[in-house]
Short mmCIF file of C-alpha atoms and ligand atoms in Angstrom, two decimals:
data_model
loop_
_atom_site.label_atom_id
_atom_site.label_comp_id
_atom_site.label_asym_id
_atom_site.label_seq_id
_atom_site.Cartn_x
_atom_site.Cartn_y
_atom_site.Cartn_z
CA MET N 1 0.00 0.00 0.00
CA ASN N 2 1.19 3.51 -0.74
CA THR N 3 0.52 6.86 0.90
CA PHE N 4 0.25 10.08 -1.08
CA GLY N 5 0.31 13.69 0.03
CA LEU N 6 -1.02 16.72 -1.84
CA LEU N 7 1.30 17.89 -4.60
CA ILE N 8 1.60 21.65 -4.03
CA ASN N 9 4.44 23.80 -5.33
CA GLY N 10 6.47 20.75 -6.34
CA LYS N 11 6.34 19.03 -2.95
CA GLU N 12 4.11 16.32 -1.54
CA ILE N 13 2.68 17.55 1.74
CA GLU N 14 0.14 16.54 4.34
CA ALA N 15 -3.27 18.22 4.29
CA SER N 16 -3.46 21.12 6.74
CA ALA N 17 -5.96 19.26 8.94
CA GLY N 18 -3.81 16.10 8.77
CA ALA N 19 -6.73 13.96 7.54
CA HIS N 20 -6.57 11.04 5.08
CA PHE N 21 -8.92 8.81 3.15
CA ALA N 22 -8.46 5.45 1.43
CA SER N 23 -9.23 4.04 -2.00
CA TYR N 24 -10.38 0.42 -2.36
CA ASP N 25 -9.98 -2.43 -4.85
CA PRO N 26 -13.50 -3.00 -6.24
CA ALA N 27 -12.80 -6.72 -6.62
CA THR N 28 -11.87 -7.34 -2.99
CA GLY N 29 -12.68 -4.26 -0.95
CA GLU N 30 -9.00 -4.10 0.12
CA VAL N 31 -7.33 -0.73 0.65
CA VAL N 32 -5.16 0.27 -2.33
CA GLY N 33 -3.78 3.60 -1.13
CA GLN N 34 -4.06 6.34 1.48
CA PHE N 35 -4.42 9.95 0.40
CA ALA N 36 -4.16 13.28 2.16
CA ARG N 37 -7.66 14.79 2.30
CA ALA N 38 -7.68 18.37 1.09
CA ARG N 39 -10.13 20.93 2.39
CA ALA N 40 -10.65 24.56 1.39
CA ALA N 41 -7.39 25.84 2.96
CA ASP N 42 -5.34 23.27 1.01
CA VAL N 43 -7.13 24.10 -2.22
CA MET N 44 -6.35 27.79 -1.63
CA ALA N 45 -2.67 26.91 -1.20
CA ALA N 46 -2.73 24.85 -4.42
CA VAL N 47 -4.35 27.68 -6.41
CA SER N 48 -1.82 30.19 -5.03
CA SER N 49 0.99 27.85 -6.05
CA ALA N 50 -0.44 27.52 -9.58
CA ARG N 51 -0.91 31.31 -9.83
CA ALA N 52 2.67 32.02 -8.76
CA ALA N 53 4.07 29.38 -11.12
CA TYR N 54 2.06 30.88 -13.99
CA GLU N 55 3.06 34.50 -13.35
CA ASP N 56 6.69 33.89 -12.39
CA VAL N 57 7.73 31.00 -14.64
CA TRP N 58 5.42 29.13 -16.94
CA ARG N 59 4.02 31.93 -19.06
CA ASP N 60 7.55 32.75 -20.21
CA VAL N 61 8.44 29.17 -21.07
CA SER N 62 8.42 28.72 -24.86
CA ALA N 63 5.99 26.37 -26.55
CA THR N 64 8.98 24.37 -27.76
CA GLU N 65 10.17 23.79 -24.20
CA ARG N 66 6.65 23.01 -22.98
CA GLY N 67 6.36 20.43 -25.74
CA ARG N 68 9.71 18.91 -24.83
CA LEU N 69 8.69 18.53 -21.18
CA LEU N 70 5.41 16.86 -22.18
CA GLN N 71 7.32 14.39 -24.38
CA GLU N 72 9.50 13.61 -21.37
CA VAL N 73 6.40 12.89 -19.28
CA ALA N 74 5.20 10.53 -22.05
CA ARG N 75 8.54 8.71 -22.03
CA ARG N 76 8.40 8.26 -18.26
CA ILE N 77 4.82 6.95 -18.29
CA ARG N 78 5.80 4.44 -20.97
CA SER N 79 8.80 3.25 -18.98
CA GLN N 80 6.52 2.18 -16.11
CA ALA N 81 3.45 1.25 -18.15
CA GLU N 82 2.92 -2.25 -16.75
CA ARG N 83 3.11 -1.09 -13.14
CA LEU N 84 0.63 1.71 -13.87
CA ALA N 85 -1.75 -0.73 -15.61
CA ILE N 86 -1.70 -3.15 -12.66
CA ASP N 87 -2.37 -0.31 -10.21
CA GLU N 88 -5.16 1.09 -12.39
CA ALA N 89 -6.80 -2.34 -12.43
CA ARG N 90 -6.65 -2.49 -8.61
CA ASP N 91 -7.75 1.08 -8.03
CA CYS N 92 -10.74 1.36 -10.38
CA GLY N 93 -11.47 -2.26 -11.33
CA LYS N 94 -10.54 -1.76 -15.01
CA VAL N 95 -9.76 -5.19 -16.50
CA LEU N 96 -6.05 -5.53 -17.16
CA SER N 97 -6.00 -5.40 -20.97
CA GLN N 98 -8.16 -2.26 -20.90
CA ALA N 99 -6.00 -0.76 -18.15
CA ARG N 100 -2.95 -1.39 -20.37
CA ASN N 101 -4.70 0.38 -23.19
CA ASP N 102 -5.62 3.30 -20.90
CA VAL N 103 -1.94 3.72 -20.01
CA ALA N 104 -0.95 3.58 -23.69
CA VAL N 105 -3.52 6.29 -24.43
CA ALA N 106 -2.18 8.41 -21.55
CA VAL N 107 1.25 8.23 -23.22
CA ARG N 108 -0.32 9.30 -26.52
CA TYR N 109 -1.95 12.35 -24.91
CA PHE N 110 1.40 13.63 -23.70
CA GLU N 111 3.04 12.79 -27.04
CA PHE N 112 0.28 14.40 -29.07
CA PHE N 113 0.01 17.61 -27.05
CA GLY N 114 3.79 17.71 -26.74
CA SER N 115 4.06 17.66 -30.52
CA VAL N 116 1.33 20.23 -31.27
CA ALA N 117 2.28 22.75 -28.55
CA THR N 118 4.15 24.82 -31.14
CA ALA N 119 1.44 24.57 -33.79
CA LEU N 120 -1.17 26.84 -32.18
CA HIS N 121 -1.36 30.22 -33.88
CA GLY N 122 -3.72 33.11 -34.47
CA GLU N 123 -5.03 34.79 -37.63
CA GLN N 124 -4.21 37.89 -39.56
CA ILE N 125 -7.32 39.99 -40.34
CA PRO N 126 -7.39 42.35 -43.37
CA VAL N 127 -8.85 45.43 -41.65
CA GLY N 128 -7.31 48.04 -43.99
CA PRO N 129 -4.10 49.18 -45.69
CA ASP N 130 -2.74 51.10 -42.68
CA VAL N 131 -3.59 48.48 -40.11
CA ILE N 132 -2.01 45.25 -39.07
CA ASP N 133 -4.63 43.30 -37.15
CA PHE N 134 -4.07 39.82 -35.82
CA THR N 135 -5.21 37.45 -33.12
CA VAL N 136 -3.09 35.55 -30.65
CA ARG N 137 -4.27 32.65 -28.52
CA GLU N 138 -3.24 33.13 -24.92
CA PRO N 139 -3.51 30.64 -22.06
CA TYR N 140 -6.18 31.38 -19.46
CA GLY N 141 -3.71 31.12 -16.58
CA VAL N 142 -4.76 28.81 -13.76
CA CYS N 143 -6.96 25.84 -14.75
CA ALA N 144 -8.95 23.83 -12.24
CA GLN N 145 -9.59 20.25 -13.33
CA ILE N 146 -12.05 17.95 -11.57
CA ASN N 147 -12.20 14.37 -12.82
CA ALA N 148 -14.34 11.22 -12.65
CA TRP N 149 -13.11 7.79 -11.53
CA ASN N 150 -13.76 5.64 -14.57
CA PHE N 151 -10.62 6.46 -16.63
CA PRO N 152 -8.46 8.06 -13.94
CA LEU N 153 -5.00 8.13 -15.53
CA ASN N 154 -6.24 8.47 -19.08
CA MET N 155 -8.52 11.39 -18.19
CA ALA N 156 -5.89 13.17 -16.10
CA ALA N 157 -3.49 12.89 -19.05
CA ARG N 158 -6.14 14.19 -21.46
CA SER N 159 -6.84 17.38 -19.51
CA LEU N 160 -3.39 17.99 -18.09
CA ALA N 161 -1.40 17.58 -21.30
CA ALA N 162 -3.71 19.91 -23.25
CA ALA N 163 -3.77 22.61 -20.55
CA LEU N 164 0.02 22.56 -20.16
CA ALA N 165 0.70 22.52 -23.90
CA ALA N 166 -1.46 25.64 -24.20
CA GLY N 167 0.60 27.34 -21.48
CA ASN N 168 -1.63 27.09 -18.40
CA THR N 169 -0.80 25.90 -14.91
CA VAL N 170 -3.14 23.41 -13.25
CA VAL N 171 -4.75 22.37 -10.01
CA LEU N 172 -6.22 18.91 -10.55
CA LYS N 173 -8.60 17.29 -8.08
CA THR N 174 -8.41 13.51 -8.29
CA PRO N 175 -11.58 11.38 -8.14
CA GLU N 176 -11.92 10.18 -4.54
CA LEU N 177 -12.92 6.66 -5.59
CA ALA N 178 -9.79 6.10 -7.72
CA PRO N 179 -7.06 8.68 -7.08
CA TYR N 180 -4.03 6.37 -7.21
CA ASN N 181 -2.56 6.79 -10.69
CA THR N 182 -3.26 10.52 -10.85
CA ALA N 183 -1.18 10.81 -7.67
CA VAL N 184 1.56 8.77 -9.36
CA LEU N 185 1.27 11.02 -12.42
CA GLY N 186 1.99 13.97 -10.11
CA ARG N 187 5.28 12.32 -9.17
CA ILE N 188 6.06 11.59 -12.81
CA VAL N 189 5.57 15.20 -13.97
CA THR N 190 7.75 16.40 -11.08
CA GLU N 191 10.53 13.95 -12.00
CA ALA N 192 10.21 14.93 -15.66
CA GLY N 193 11.32 18.45 -14.70
CA LEU N 194 8.14 20.55 -14.81
CA PRO N 195 8.77 23.61 -12.64
CA PRO N 196 7.28 23.51 -9.11
CA GLY N 197 3.67 24.72 -8.99
CA VAL N 198 2.91 24.17 -12.68
CA VAL N 199 1.01 20.99 -11.78
CA ASN N 200 -0.68 20.79 -8.37
CA ILE N 201 -2.66 17.71 -7.39
CA VAL N 202 -5.19 17.65 -4.57
CA HIS N 203 -7.12 14.63 -3.30
CA GLY N 204 -10.41 14.87 -1.52
CA TYR N 205 -14.16 14.77 -1.61
CA GLY N 206 -16.37 16.62 -4.05
CA GLY N 207 -18.28 18.69 -1.52
CA GLU N 208 -15.03 19.80 0.16
CA ALA N 209 -12.01 20.01 -2.15
CA GLY N 210 -14.08 19.95 -5.37
CA ALA N 211 -16.44 22.73 -4.32
CA ALA N 212 -13.55 24.86 -3.00
CA LEU N 213 -11.74 24.48 -6.31
CA SER N 214 -14.62 25.11 -8.73
CA GLY N 215 -15.73 28.17 -6.73
CA HIS N 216 -12.27 29.64 -6.23
CA PRO N 217 -12.20 33.26 -7.51
CA ASP N 218 -8.58 33.04 -8.69
CA VAL N 219 -9.20 30.13 -11.07
CA ASP N 220 -9.40 31.17 -14.74
CA LEU N 221 -10.94 28.05 -16.33
CA VAL N 222 -12.76 25.06 -14.83
CA THR N 223 -12.76 21.70 -16.59
CA PHE N 224 -15.16 19.18 -15.11
CA THR N 225 -15.77 15.52 -15.99
CA GLY N 226 -18.54 13.76 -14.14
CA SER N 227 -22.30 13.52 -13.76
CA ILE N 228 -24.89 16.01 -15.00
CA GLU N 229 -26.01 16.76 -11.47
CA THR N 230 -22.53 17.70 -10.24
CA GLY N 231 -21.81 19.46 -13.53
CA ARG N 232 -24.70 21.82 -12.84
CA THR N 233 -23.33 22.64 -9.36
CA VAL N 234 -19.79 23.14 -10.67
CA ALA N 235 -20.92 25.37 -13.54
CA ALA N 236 -23.04 27.47 -11.17
CA SER N 237 -20.15 28.05 -8.76
CA ALA N 238 -17.79 28.91 -11.63
CA ALA N 239 -20.43 31.26 -13.06
CA ALA N 240 -20.53 33.18 -9.79
CA ASN N 241 -16.94 34.25 -10.57
CA ILE N 242 -17.62 34.60 -14.36
CA THR N 243 -15.14 31.76 -14.81
CA PRO N 244 -15.61 29.78 -18.04
CA CYS N 245 -16.28 26.10 -17.74
CA VAL N 246 -15.88 22.94 -19.82
CA LEU N 247 -18.34 20.21 -18.92
CA GLU N 248 -17.80 16.60 -19.99
CA LEU N 249 -20.87 14.82 -18.65
CA GLY N 250 -22.63 11.52 -19.15
CA GLY N 251 -24.15 9.74 -22.13
CA LYS N 252 -26.77 7.28 -23.35
CA SER N 253 -25.19 6.53 -26.68
CA PRO N 254 -27.45 4.81 -29.24
CA THR N 255 -26.35 2.20 -31.79
CA VAL N 256 -28.78 2.20 -34.73
CA VAL N 257 -28.76 -1.13 -36.60
CA PHE N 258 -30.41 -1.31 -40.04
CA PRO N 259 -31.26 -4.67 -41.64
CA ASP N 260 -28.51 -4.32 -44.27
CA ALA N 261 -25.73 -4.10 -41.66
CA ASP N 262 -23.35 -7.00 -41.12
CA LEU N 263 -25.29 -8.27 -38.10
CA ASP N 264 -22.59 -10.62 -36.93
CA GLU N 265 -19.91 -7.95 -36.94
CA VAL N 266 -22.14 -5.39 -35.20
CA ALA N 267 -23.29 -7.88 -32.56
CA GLY N 268 -19.68 -8.82 -31.80
CA ARG N 269 -18.48 -5.25 -31.51
CA LEU N 270 -21.53 -4.04 -29.61
CA ALA N 271 -21.19 -6.86 -27.08
CA ARG N 272 -17.59 -5.78 -26.45
CA GLY N 273 -18.57 -2.10 -26.47
CA PHE N 274 -21.25 -2.02 -23.80
CA VAL N 275 -19.06 -3.81 -21.24
CA GLU N 276 -16.07 -1.53 -21.73
CA ALA N 277 -14.83 -0.25 -18.36
CA ASN N 278 -17.37 -2.72 -16.85
CA GLY N 279 -20.11 -0.61 -18.42
CA GLN N 280 -18.85 2.56 -16.75
CA SER N 281 -17.78 4.67 -19.69
CA CYS N 282 -19.56 7.87 -20.67
CA ASP N 283 -19.68 7.24 -24.44
CA LEU N 284 -20.14 3.48 -24.68
CA PRO N 285 -23.01 2.06 -26.77
CA SER N 286 -25.59 1.35 -24.05
CA LEU N 287 -28.77 1.65 -26.15
CA ALA N 288 -29.28 -0.62 -29.19
CA VAL N 289 -31.92 0.68 -31.63
CA VAL N 290 -32.60 -2.30 -33.89
CA HIS N 291 -34.85 -2.62 -36.95
CA THR N 292 -37.83 -4.92 -36.31
CA ASP N 293 -37.00 -7.10 -39.36
CA VAL N 294 -33.71 -8.23 -37.84
CA HIS N 295 -34.36 -7.68 -34.13
CA ASP N 296 -34.69 -11.32 -33.05
CA GLU N 297 -31.78 -12.56 -35.13
CA PHE N 298 -29.58 -9.70 -33.93
CA VAL N 299 -30.47 -10.21 -30.25
CA ASP N 300 -29.75 -13.91 -30.64
CA ARG N 301 -26.25 -13.22 -32.01
CA LEU N 302 -25.65 -10.68 -29.26
CA VAL N 303 -26.77 -12.94 -26.42
CA ARG N 304 -24.64 -15.85 -27.62
CA ARG N 305 -21.58 -13.64 -27.22
CA VAL N 306 -22.55 -12.02 -23.94
CA GLU N 307 -23.23 -15.41 -22.33
CA LYS N 308 -19.62 -16.39 -23.01
CA PHE N 309 -18.16 -13.35 -21.22
CA THR N 310 -16.07 -14.06 -18.16
CA VAL N 311 -16.57 -12.03 -14.98
CA GLY N 312 -13.87 -11.72 -12.33
CA PRO N 313 -11.15 -9.64 -10.68
CA ALA N 314 -9.58 -7.08 -13.02
CA GLY N 315 -6.12 -8.60 -12.51
CA GLU N 316 -7.30 -11.88 -14.11
CA ASP N 317 -8.14 -9.89 -17.24
CA PRO N 318 -11.71 -11.18 -17.62
CA ASP N 319 -14.23 -9.60 -20.02
CA VAL N 320 -16.02 -7.82 -17.17
CA GLY N 321 -14.71 -6.74 -13.77
CA ALA N 322 -16.34 -5.33 -10.65
CA LEU N 323 -18.17 -2.00 -10.51
CA ILE N 324 -16.42 0.86 -8.73
CA SER N 325 -18.38 0.67 -5.46
CA GLU N 326 -21.14 -1.04 -3.59
CA ALA N 327 -23.32 2.05 -4.08
CA GLN N 328 -22.78 1.87 -7.85
CA ARG N 329 -23.82 -1.79 -7.88
CA ALA N 330 -26.95 -0.96 -5.88
CA ARG N 331 -27.75 1.79 -8.39
CA VAL N 332 -27.38 -0.57 -11.37
CA GLU N 333 -29.47 -3.26 -9.68
CA GLY N 334 -32.15 -0.66 -8.97
CA TYR N 335 -32.32 0.12 -12.70
CA LEU N 336 -32.66 -3.60 -13.53
CA THR N 337 -35.51 -4.04 -11.08
CA ALA N 338 -37.32 -0.97 -12.41
CA ALA N 339 -36.84 -2.13 -16.01
CA VAL N 340 -38.47 -5.50 -15.34
CA GLU N 341 -41.31 -3.83 -13.43
CA GLN N 342 -41.90 -1.56 -16.41
CA GLY N 343 -42.09 -4.51 -18.84
CA ALA N 344 -38.53 -5.13 -20.07
CA ARG N 345 -37.24 -8.71 -20.32
CA VAL N 346 -33.80 -9.98 -19.31
CA VAL N 347 -32.31 -12.23 -22.02
CA ALA N 348 -28.74 -12.38 -20.67
CA GLY N 349 -27.32 -11.85 -17.17
CA GLY N 350 -29.50 -9.80 -14.87
CA GLY N 351 -27.97 -10.70 -11.51
CA ARG N 352 -24.72 -11.21 -9.63
CA PRO N 353 -22.27 -13.81 -10.94
CA SER N 354 -22.51 -17.25 -9.36
CA ARG N 355 -18.72 -17.82 -9.03
CA ALA N 356 -18.25 -18.49 -5.32
CA ASP N 357 -15.05 -16.50 -4.81
CA LEU N 358 -16.51 -13.24 -6.19
CA GLY N 359 -18.64 -12.52 -3.12
CA SER N 360 -16.45 -9.71 -1.81
CA GLY N 361 -16.46 -7.75 -5.09
CA TRP N 362 -19.10 -5.40 -6.49
CA TYR N 363 -20.08 -7.42 -9.57
CA VAL N 364 -23.09 -7.37 -11.88
CA GLU N 365 -23.35 -9.87 -14.76
CA PRO N 366 -23.27 -8.40 -18.27
CA THR N 367 -26.95 -7.95 -18.99
CA VAL N 368 -29.11 -7.56 -22.11
CA LEU N 369 -32.64 -6.16 -21.77
CA VAL N 370 -35.18 -6.48 -24.61
CA ASP N 371 -38.76 -5.21 -24.99
CA VAL N 372 -37.43 -1.86 -23.85
CA THR N 373 -39.53 1.06 -25.03
CA PRO N 374 -38.44 4.71 -25.26
CA GLY N 375 -40.61 5.76 -22.30
CA MET N 376 -38.85 3.46 -19.83
CA THR N 377 -36.34 4.82 -17.33
CA VAL N 378 -33.60 2.47 -18.56
CA ALA N 379 -34.02 3.77 -22.11
CA SER N 380 -33.42 7.37 -21.14
CA GLU N 381 -31.10 7.42 -18.11
CA GLU N 382 -27.41 6.55 -17.88
CA ILE N 383 -27.14 3.25 -15.96
CA PHE N 384 -23.31 3.18 -15.74
CA GLY N 385 -23.06 -0.59 -15.50
CA PRO N 386 -22.75 -3.53 -17.96
CA VAL N 387 -26.34 -3.28 -19.21
CA LEU N 388 -27.48 -3.03 -22.82
CA CYS N 389 -31.07 -1.93 -23.56
CA VAL N 390 -32.55 -3.01 -26.91
CA VAL N 391 -35.34 -0.94 -28.48
CA LYS N 392 -37.07 -1.75 -31.80
CA PHE N 393 -37.71 0.67 -34.66
CA ALA N 394 -39.53 0.40 -38.00
CA THR N 395 -38.71 3.58 -39.96
CA GLU N 396 -35.69 5.84 -40.35
CA ASP N 397 -37.58 8.73 -38.72
CA GLU N 398 -38.45 6.54 -35.77
CA ALA N 399 -34.79 5.50 -35.36
CA VAL N 400 -33.71 9.15 -35.33
CA ALA N 401 -36.43 10.05 -32.81
CA ILE N 402 -35.31 7.26 -30.45
CA ALA N 403 -31.62 8.12 -30.88
CA ASN N 404 -32.37 11.77 -30.10
CA GLY N 405 -34.95 10.96 -27.44
CA THR N 406 -32.77 11.27 -24.35
CA ALA N 407 -31.34 14.31 -22.58
CA TYR N 408 -27.86 13.16 -23.63
CA GLY N 409 -25.90 13.79 -26.82
CA LEU N 410 -22.40 12.42 -26.38
CA ALA N 411 -21.88 9.70 -29.01
CA ALA N 412 -23.95 7.73 -31.54
CA PHE N 413 -23.21 4.78 -33.81
CA VAL N 414 -25.00 3.97 -37.07
CA TRP N 415 -24.65 0.69 -38.94
CA THR N 416 -25.91 0.39 -42.53
CA ARG N 417 -24.45 -0.43 -45.95
CA ASP N 418 -26.62 2.29 -47.51
CA LEU N 419 -24.20 5.20 -47.55
CA GLY N 420 -26.88 7.81 -48.33
CA ARG N 421 -28.95 6.74 -45.35
CA GLY N 422 -25.85 6.55 -43.16
CA VAL N 423 -24.77 10.07 -44.04
CA ARG N 424 -28.32 11.39 -43.48
CA LEU N 425 -28.29 9.93 -39.99
CA THR N 426 -24.86 11.37 -39.15
CA ARG N 427 -26.42 14.77 -39.85
CA ARG N 428 -29.72 14.20 -38.07
CA ILE N 429 -28.47 12.65 -34.85
CA GLN N 430 -27.63 15.17 -32.14
CA ALA N 431 -24.36 14.06 -30.61
CA GLY N 432 -20.84 15.37 -30.25
CA GLN N 433 -19.46 12.39 -32.16
CA VAL N 434 -21.28 10.19 -34.64
CA TYR N 435 -19.68 7.03 -36.00
CA LEU N 436 -20.87 5.36 -39.21
CA ASN N 437 -20.03 1.64 -39.46
CA CYS N 438 -17.52 1.77 -36.61
CA PHE N 439 -17.42 2.12 -32.86
CA THR N 440 -14.12 3.96 -32.52
CA SER N 441 -11.93 6.08 -34.72
CA GLY N 442 -8.44 4.65 -34.23
CA ASP N 443 -6.09 7.09 -32.52
CA SER N 444 -8.79 8.86 -30.54
CA VAL N 445 -6.48 11.36 -28.79
CA MET N 446 -6.48 13.34 -32.05
CA ILE N 447 -10.22 13.83 -32.41
CA PRO N 448 -12.24 16.45 -30.54
CA PHE N 449 -14.47 15.01 -27.83
CA GLY N 450 -17.45 16.48 -26.03
CA GLY N 451 -21.20 16.52 -25.80
CA PHE N 452 -24.33 18.08 -27.23
CA LYS N 453 -27.36 18.78 -25.02
CA SER N 454 -26.98 17.67 -21.38
CA SER N 455 -23.78 15.77 -22.16
CA GLY N 456 -21.98 19.07 -21.71
CA TYR N 457 -20.13 21.74 -23.63
CA GLY N 458 -16.59 22.56 -24.66
CA ARG N 459 -14.21 20.08 -26.21
CA GLU N 460 -11.32 18.04 -24.88
CA LYS N 461 -8.88 15.99 -27.00
CA GLY N 462 -7.37 16.76 -30.38
CA PHE N 463 -6.17 20.12 -31.59
CA GLU N 464 -9.55 21.52 -30.59
CA ALA N 465 -8.48 21.15 -26.93
CA LEU N 466 -5.72 23.71 -27.48
CA ARG N 467 -8.47 26.17 -28.43
CA THR N 468 -10.44 25.13 -25.33
CA TYR N 469 -7.48 25.96 -23.11
CA THR N 470 -6.72 29.34 -24.69
CA GLN N 471 -8.54 32.65 -25.13
CA VAL N 472 -8.35 34.93 -28.16
CA LYS N 473 -6.72 38.32 -27.94
CA ASN N 474 -6.98 40.69 -30.89
CA ILE N 475 -4.04 43.03 -31.46
CA CYS N 476 -4.45 46.01 -33.74
CA ILE N 477 -1.45 48.06 -34.93
CA PHE N 478 -2.06 51.29 -36.80
CA ALA N 479 0.78 52.47 -39.02
CA ARG N 480 1.16 56.29 -38.58
P1 NAD V 501 -19.48 12.81 -10.04
O1 NAD V 501 -20.19 13.93 -10.70
O2 NAD V 501 -20.07 12.19 -8.85
O3 NAD V 501 -18.00 13.24 -9.62
C1 NAD V 501 -17.07 13.75 -10.55
C2 NAD V 501 -16.07 14.58 -9.80
O4 NAD V 501 -16.72 15.72 -9.25
C3 NAD V 501 -15.38 13.87 -8.63
O5 NAD V 501 -14.01 14.21 -8.62
C4 NAD V 501 -16.09 14.47 -7.42
O6 NAD V 501 -15.29 14.48 -6.27
C5 NAD V 501 -16.36 15.88 -7.90
N1 NAD V 501 -17.46 16.57 -7.19
C6 NAD V 501 -18.55 16.02 -6.59
N2 NAD V 501 -19.32 16.99 -6.05
C7 NAD V 501 -18.71 18.17 -6.31
C8 NAD V 501 -19.03 19.53 -6.02
N3 NAD V 501 -20.11 19.86 -5.32
N4 NAD V 501 -18.19 20.48 -6.46
C9 NAD V 501 -17.09 20.16 -7.19
N5 NAD V 501 -16.73 18.89 -7.49
C10 NAD V 501 -17.53 17.91 -7.04
O7 NAD V 501 -19.26 11.75 -11.21
P2 NAD V 501 -18.59 10.32 -11.11
O8 NAD V 501 -19.55 9.39 -10.44
O9 NAD V 501 -17.22 10.44 -10.55
O10 NAD V 501 -18.42 9.93 -12.65
C11 NAD V 501 -19.44 9.33 -13.39
C12 NAD V 501 -20.02 10.31 -14.37
O11 NAD V 501 -18.98 10.92 -15.14
C13 NAD V 501 -20.92 9.64 -15.37
O12 NAD V 501 -22.08 10.39 -15.57
C14 NAD V 501 -20.07 9.62 -16.64
O13 NAD V 501 -20.80 9.53 -17.82
C15 NAD V 501 -19.32 10.89 -16.52
N6 NAD V 501 -18.10 10.87 -17.35
C16 NAD V 501 -18.03 11.70 -18.45
C17 NAD V 501 -16.91 11.67 -19.29
C18 NAD V 501 -16.79 12.57 -20.50
O14 NAD V 501 -15.67 12.79 -20.97
N7 NAD V 501 -17.89 13.08 -21.04
C19 NAD V 501 -15.86 10.81 -18.98
C20 NAD V 501 -15.96 10.00 -17.87
C21 NAD V 501 -17.09 10.05 -17.04
#
């Protein structure tokens, strides 16, 4: 077991009140790490440290040097990738092969933003013959980042690398349910040579450290990843200081399956997709919208795959691991009970796994629900567990209405061989990312990511994130 302090001004220190909290392995309930518990006074110290580092050092560091430092962070993450993957599996229950992939993606974020740090530039505007007018993109200054627990290292890398590449300093609050690898990342950035105070990492609870950070008047930009409910609170407290906010919230991402799709391929990929991160990923395909002509055949292919999935501790690298907490399992089970009461039918899973030695973990079997209709709670709310809801449709308009029928708008997936129809749907579906005949887009660090509707606003990832983390200044020079 390891103990972590708060990373403030380049040093790991105890919280001012001397308190700690623990994180737990979802498969066993064992303690994974102990973390200093920040309260408002510690958050104030972290913001002051980030402010001083920005004013005194970081804003004068060239983009070339910032990029070089980020590449060094990438190199150091890669050199301890296996250790990080094993710890991620223990801390958040991510099955080992996915944890390995998360670490690889974290490396890519630092490589990508390290390589594009020098590529951000403004525009020249043709105001008139005697005027030189141009824009520059300047960092905001101090960024507050508050993250969720489902991709801890990956998500910390995503926000941190972009903010630093753009020239900001950061105070990052780790997710209290899985803070381990973000704490390790704090040590890695320090060892990589980032100046003290450029990255500050605080651990603690949302209502304490999180609220103190999002409402701090000396923060210049707040980036939040988490639930809609907390997003509202965070945005309101940032708004009180007129501080801009980026909100990456939840999703209920539909997969629309037309009869001409390769049903076997889609069933195979969808089965893998809805159990990613044990069903706890914001953009995974959790709602299947399937044409009536192929519904039964498709469900049959799907169920045959899901029934073969293994469930077990993340370190065994099964198909599905434990949920993050007992409360999360209770929440998922509540949704399953409500679904059956409202008329849905369980055709795979539906309970806890029977394997005798899994009793101490927070497991739910991978579950497929059919006879789901758009009015049901499970069709509209984010379950955040390994549960796929299948809804039928008959016409293209009906498919679009179901796909757009939730408050969310994060991702959508359309499967058809009819390119005209596919393109029409990519335009009609309201989501931040729409995929036609695929579930992912390869090297995803390069593409912008964010939501429509209640899934949030602002964009992380890709070059677009450099715009997110900078503000435009117009400079006008009059030749006299
Ligand atoms: P959550 O909203 O409970 O917590 C997220 C973070 O906010 C945590 O660090 C928490 O400590 C903090 N927090 C809680 N209350 C706060 C407050 N009053 N002020 C400031 N901070 C506060 O969410 P969660 O359960 O950790 O994560 C699950 C949710 O995150 C899901 O809805 C999921 O879809 C979403 N998510 C979105 C993305 C994305 O990129 N769109 C990625 C991952 C997860």
